[in-house]
Short mmCIF file of C-alpha atoms in Angstrom, two decimals:
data_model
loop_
_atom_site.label_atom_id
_atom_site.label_comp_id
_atom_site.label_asym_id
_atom_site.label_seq_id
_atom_site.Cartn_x
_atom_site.Cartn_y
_atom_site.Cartn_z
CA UNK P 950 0.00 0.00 0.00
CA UNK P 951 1.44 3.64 -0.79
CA UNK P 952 2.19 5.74 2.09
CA UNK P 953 0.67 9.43 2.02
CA UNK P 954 3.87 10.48 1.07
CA UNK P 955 4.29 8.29 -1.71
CA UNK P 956 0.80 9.66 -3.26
CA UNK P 957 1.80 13.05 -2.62
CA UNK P 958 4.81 12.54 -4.70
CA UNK P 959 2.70 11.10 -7.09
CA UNK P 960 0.25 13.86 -7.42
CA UNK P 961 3.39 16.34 -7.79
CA UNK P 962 3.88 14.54 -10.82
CA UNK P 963 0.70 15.93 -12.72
CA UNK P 964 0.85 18.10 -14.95
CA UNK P 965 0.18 19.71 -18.55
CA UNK P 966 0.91 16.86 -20.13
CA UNK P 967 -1.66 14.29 -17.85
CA UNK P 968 -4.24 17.55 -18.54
CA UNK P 969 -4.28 16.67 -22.03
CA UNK P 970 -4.32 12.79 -21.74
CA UNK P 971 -7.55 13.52 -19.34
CA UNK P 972 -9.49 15.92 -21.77
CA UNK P 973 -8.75 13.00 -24.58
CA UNK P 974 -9.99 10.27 -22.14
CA UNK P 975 -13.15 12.63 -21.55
CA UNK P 976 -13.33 12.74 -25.51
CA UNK P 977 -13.36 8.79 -25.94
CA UNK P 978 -16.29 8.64 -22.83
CA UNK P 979 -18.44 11.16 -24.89
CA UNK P 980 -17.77 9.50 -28.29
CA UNK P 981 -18.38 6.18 -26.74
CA UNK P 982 -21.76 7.23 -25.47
CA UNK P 983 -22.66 9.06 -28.93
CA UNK P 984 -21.79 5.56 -30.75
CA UNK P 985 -23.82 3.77 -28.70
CA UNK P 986 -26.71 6.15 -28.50
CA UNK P 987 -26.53 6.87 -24.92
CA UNK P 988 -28.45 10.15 -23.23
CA UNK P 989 -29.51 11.44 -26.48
CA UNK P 990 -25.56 12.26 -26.68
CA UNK P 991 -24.77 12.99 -30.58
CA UNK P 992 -21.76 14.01 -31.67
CA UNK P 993 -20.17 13.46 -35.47
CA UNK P 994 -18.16 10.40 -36.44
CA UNK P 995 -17.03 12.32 -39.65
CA UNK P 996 -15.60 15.23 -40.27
CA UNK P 997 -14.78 17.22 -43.27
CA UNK P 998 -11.86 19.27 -43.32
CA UNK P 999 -11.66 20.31 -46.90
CA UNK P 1000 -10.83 21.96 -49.05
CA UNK P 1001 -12.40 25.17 -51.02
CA UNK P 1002 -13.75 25.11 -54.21
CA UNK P 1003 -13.37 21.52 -55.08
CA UNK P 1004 -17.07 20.63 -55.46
CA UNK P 1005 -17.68 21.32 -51.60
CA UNK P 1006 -21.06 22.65 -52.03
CA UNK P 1007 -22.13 20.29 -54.23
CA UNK P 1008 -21.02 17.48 -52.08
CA UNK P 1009 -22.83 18.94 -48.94
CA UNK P 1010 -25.98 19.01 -50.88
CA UNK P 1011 -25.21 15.36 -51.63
CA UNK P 1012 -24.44 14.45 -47.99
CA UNK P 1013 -27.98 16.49 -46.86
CA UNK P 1014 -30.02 14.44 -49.20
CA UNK P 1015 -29.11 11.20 -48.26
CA UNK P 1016 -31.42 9.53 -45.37
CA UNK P 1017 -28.44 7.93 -43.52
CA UNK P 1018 -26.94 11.45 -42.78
CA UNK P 1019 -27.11 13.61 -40.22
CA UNK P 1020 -25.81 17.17 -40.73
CA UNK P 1021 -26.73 21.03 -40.49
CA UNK P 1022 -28.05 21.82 -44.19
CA UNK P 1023 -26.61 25.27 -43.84
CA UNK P 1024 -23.33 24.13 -44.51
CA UNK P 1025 -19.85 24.10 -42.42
CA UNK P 1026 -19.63 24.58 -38.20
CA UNK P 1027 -16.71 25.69 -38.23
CA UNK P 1028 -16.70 25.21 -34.48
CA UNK P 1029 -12.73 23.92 -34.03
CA UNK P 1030 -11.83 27.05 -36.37
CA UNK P 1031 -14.18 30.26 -36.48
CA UNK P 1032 -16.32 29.74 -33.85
CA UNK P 1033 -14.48 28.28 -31.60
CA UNK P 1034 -15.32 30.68 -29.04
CA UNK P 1035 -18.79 29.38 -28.80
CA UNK P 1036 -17.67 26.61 -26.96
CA UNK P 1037 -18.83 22.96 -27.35
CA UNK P 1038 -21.99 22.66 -25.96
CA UNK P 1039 -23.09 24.90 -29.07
CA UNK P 1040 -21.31 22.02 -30.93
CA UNK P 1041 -22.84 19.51 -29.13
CA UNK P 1042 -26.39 20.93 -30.07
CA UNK P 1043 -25.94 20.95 -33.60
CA UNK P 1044 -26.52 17.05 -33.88
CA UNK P 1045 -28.94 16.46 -31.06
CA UNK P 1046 -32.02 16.50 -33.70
CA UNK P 1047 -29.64 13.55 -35.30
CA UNK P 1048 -29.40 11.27 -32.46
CA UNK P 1049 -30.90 8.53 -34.32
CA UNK P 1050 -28.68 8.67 -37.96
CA UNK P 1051 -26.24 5.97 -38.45
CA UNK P 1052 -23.76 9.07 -39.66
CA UNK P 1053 -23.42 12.49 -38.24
CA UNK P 1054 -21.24 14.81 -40.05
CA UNK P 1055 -19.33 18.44 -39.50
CA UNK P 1056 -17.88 19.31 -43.35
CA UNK P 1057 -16.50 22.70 -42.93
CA UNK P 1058 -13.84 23.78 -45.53
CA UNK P 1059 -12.13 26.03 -42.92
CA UNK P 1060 -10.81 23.52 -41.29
CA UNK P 1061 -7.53 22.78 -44.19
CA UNK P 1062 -7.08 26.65 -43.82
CA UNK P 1063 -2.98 27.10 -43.47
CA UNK P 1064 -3.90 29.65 -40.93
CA UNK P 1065 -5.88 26.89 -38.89
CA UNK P 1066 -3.25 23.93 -39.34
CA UNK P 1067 -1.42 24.17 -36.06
CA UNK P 1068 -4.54 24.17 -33.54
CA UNK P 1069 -7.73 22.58 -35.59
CA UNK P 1070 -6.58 19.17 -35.99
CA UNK P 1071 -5.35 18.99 -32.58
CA UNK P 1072 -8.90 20.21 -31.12
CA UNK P 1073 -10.69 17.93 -33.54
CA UNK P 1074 -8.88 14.79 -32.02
CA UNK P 1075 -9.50 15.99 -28.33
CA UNK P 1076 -12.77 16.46 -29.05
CA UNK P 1077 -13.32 13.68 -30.99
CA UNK P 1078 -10.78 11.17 -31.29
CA UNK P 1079 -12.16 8.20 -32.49
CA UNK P 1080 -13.66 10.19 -35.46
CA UNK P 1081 -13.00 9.56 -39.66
CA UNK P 1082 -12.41 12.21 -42.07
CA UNK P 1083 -12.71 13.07 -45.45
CA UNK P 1084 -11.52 15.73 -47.70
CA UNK P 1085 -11.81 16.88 -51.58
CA UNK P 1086 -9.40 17.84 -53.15
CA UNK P 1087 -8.36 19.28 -56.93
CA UNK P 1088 -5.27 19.88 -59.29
CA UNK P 1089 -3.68 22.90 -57.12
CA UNK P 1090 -3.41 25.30 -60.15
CA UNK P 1091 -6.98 24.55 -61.24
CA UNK P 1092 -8.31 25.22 -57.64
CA UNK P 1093 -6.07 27.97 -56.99
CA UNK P 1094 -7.98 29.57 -59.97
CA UNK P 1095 -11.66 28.76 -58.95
CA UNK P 1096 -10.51 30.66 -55.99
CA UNK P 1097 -9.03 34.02 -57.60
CA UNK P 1098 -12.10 33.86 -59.77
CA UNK P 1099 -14.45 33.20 -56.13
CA UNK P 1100 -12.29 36.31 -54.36
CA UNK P 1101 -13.10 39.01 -57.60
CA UNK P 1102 -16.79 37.66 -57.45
CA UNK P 1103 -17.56 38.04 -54.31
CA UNK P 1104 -15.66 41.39 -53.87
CA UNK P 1105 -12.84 39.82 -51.77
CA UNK P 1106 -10.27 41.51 -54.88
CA UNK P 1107 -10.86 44.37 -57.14
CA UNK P 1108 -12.29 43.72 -60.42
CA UNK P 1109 -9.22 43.34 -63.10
CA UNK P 1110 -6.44 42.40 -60.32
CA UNK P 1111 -3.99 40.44 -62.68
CA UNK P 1112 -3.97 36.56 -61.42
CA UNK P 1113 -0.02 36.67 -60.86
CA UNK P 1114 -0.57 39.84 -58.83
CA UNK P 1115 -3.28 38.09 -57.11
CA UNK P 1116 -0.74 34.85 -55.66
CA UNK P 1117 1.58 37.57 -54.53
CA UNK P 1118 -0.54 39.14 -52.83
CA UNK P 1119 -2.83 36.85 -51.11
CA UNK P 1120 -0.24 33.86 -50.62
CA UNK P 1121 -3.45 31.40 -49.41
CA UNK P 1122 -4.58 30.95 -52.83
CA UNK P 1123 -1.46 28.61 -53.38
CA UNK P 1124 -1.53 27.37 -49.60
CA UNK P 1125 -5.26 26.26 -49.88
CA UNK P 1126 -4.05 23.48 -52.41
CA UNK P 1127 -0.82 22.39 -50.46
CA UNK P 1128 -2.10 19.15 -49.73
CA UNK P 1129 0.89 17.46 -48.35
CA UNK P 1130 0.91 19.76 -45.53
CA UNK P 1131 -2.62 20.08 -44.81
CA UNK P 1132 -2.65 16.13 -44.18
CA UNK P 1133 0.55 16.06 -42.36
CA UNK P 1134 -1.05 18.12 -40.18
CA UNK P 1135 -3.92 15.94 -39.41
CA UNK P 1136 -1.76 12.63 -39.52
CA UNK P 1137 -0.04 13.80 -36.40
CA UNK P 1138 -3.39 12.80 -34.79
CA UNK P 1139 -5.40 10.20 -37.18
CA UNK P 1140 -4.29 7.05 -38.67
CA UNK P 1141 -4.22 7.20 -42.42
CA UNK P 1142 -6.83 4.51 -42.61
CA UNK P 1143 -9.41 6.94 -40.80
CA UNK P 1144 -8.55 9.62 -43.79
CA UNK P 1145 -10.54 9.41 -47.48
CA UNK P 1146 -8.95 11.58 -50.05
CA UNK P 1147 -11.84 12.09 -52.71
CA UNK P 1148 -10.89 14.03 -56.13
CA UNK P 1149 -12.97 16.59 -58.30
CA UNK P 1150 -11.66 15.21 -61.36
CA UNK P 1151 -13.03 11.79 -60.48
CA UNK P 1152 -16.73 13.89 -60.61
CA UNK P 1153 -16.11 14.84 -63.70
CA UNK P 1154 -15.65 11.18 -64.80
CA UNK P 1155 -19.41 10.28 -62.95
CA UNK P 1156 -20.84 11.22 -59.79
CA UNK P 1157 -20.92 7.34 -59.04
CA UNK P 1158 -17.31 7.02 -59.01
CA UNK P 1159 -16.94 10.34 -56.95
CA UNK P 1160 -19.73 9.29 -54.68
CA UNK P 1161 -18.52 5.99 -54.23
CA UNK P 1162 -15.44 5.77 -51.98
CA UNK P 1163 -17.09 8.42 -50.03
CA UNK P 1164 -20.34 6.07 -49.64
CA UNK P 1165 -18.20 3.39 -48.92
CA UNK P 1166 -15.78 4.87 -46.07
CA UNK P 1167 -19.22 5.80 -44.65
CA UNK P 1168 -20.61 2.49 -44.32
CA UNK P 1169 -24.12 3.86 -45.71
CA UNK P 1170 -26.04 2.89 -49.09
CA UNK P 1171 -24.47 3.67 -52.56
CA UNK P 1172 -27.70 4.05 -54.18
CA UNK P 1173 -29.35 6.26 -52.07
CA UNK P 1174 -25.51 8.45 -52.58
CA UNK P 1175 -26.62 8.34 -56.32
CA UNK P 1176 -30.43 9.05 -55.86
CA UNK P 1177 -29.44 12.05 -53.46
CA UNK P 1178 -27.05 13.63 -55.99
CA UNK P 1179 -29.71 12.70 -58.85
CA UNK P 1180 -32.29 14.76 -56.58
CA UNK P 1181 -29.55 17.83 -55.43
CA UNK P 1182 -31.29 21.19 -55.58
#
């Protein structure tokens, strides 16, 4: 049996480190009691961290259409990024009305930012630890584009700024598409088997064989994938 000194000298020994090993041990409880359904506790089991403009929209329209799926049809949380700040009981709320889906999901583009890289994956994993994700990506010069041509239409950059003038002065455009990094980020945390890459230039092949690793990673129906995209608003 440990004398009191002994325990003191073992509580001495806490510190930042055990805090973090306690807030992931909290994570697996709450994840454990979302799998199985317990207290009307829902939280996501996938997670979309990417990236912009390569087909995100239309793929959340997809994901919102098809009965197995869970998610907020506005779009990306952005809780572990942007609105962080609101804390994760607002999180928690956002998937209480889908308690009883087989797949919950938070798909919010902002989370392959560069700017986000060093503190998003590491709150996604605390938060939820056992959870998969899934990202789309798109030939980095092509996407790069999409995005000048996004930034001018939406008033982000002056009508006419040059595209070269554009990269130096808004050094994201390129970042966005550095895919390497964006996943080494996250692979500090998740094994690579928990991480779907998906490609935009397999949609323009068929939505089928876009849909279908996607479908399949999920675990949910492959035809109702295909009737949901055949039904997309």
């Amino acid at each position: 049996m440990a004398t009191e000194l002994e325990k003191e000298s073992a509580d001495a020994t806490i510190g930042a480190d055990d805090e973090v090993y306690w807030d992931s041990a909290k994570a697996y409880c709450r994840q454990s009691c979302a799998d199985k359904g317990m207290s009307g506790f829902a939280a996501p089991n996938y997670v979309g961290i990417g990236c912009r403009r390569c087909a995100s929209s239309w793929t959340h329209r997809v994901l919102n259409g098809h009965p197995d799926v869970g998610k907020k049809r506005e779009g990306g949380l952005h809780f572990f990024s942007d609105n962080w700040q609101r804390g994760e009981g607002w999180y928690w709320d956002q998937f209480k009305e889908f308690s009883g889906k087989r797949v919950l999901v938070d798909f919010s583009i902002s989370y392959s930012y560069p700017e986000y890289l060093a503190t998003v994956p590491e709150r996604i994993f605390l938060h939820l630890p056992r959870v998969k994700l899934f990202m789309v990506v798109r030939h980095p010069v092509e996407r790069a584009y999409s995005d000048y041509l996004r930034s001018i239409r939406m008033g982000e950059l002056s009508k006419g700024t040059p595209f070269n003038k554009a990269f130096e002065d808004c050094p994201d455009f390129i970042d966005r598409g550095l895919y390497g990094k964006i996943l080494g980020a996250y692979l500090n945390y998740f094994d690579y088997q928990n991480v779907c890459v998906l490609f935009y230039e397999d949609l323009l092949k068929g939505e089928d064989i876009f849909l279908r690793p996607l479908f399949d990673f999920m675990g949910i129906d492959m035809n109702k994938g295909i009737l949901a995209a055949a039904g997309r608003e």
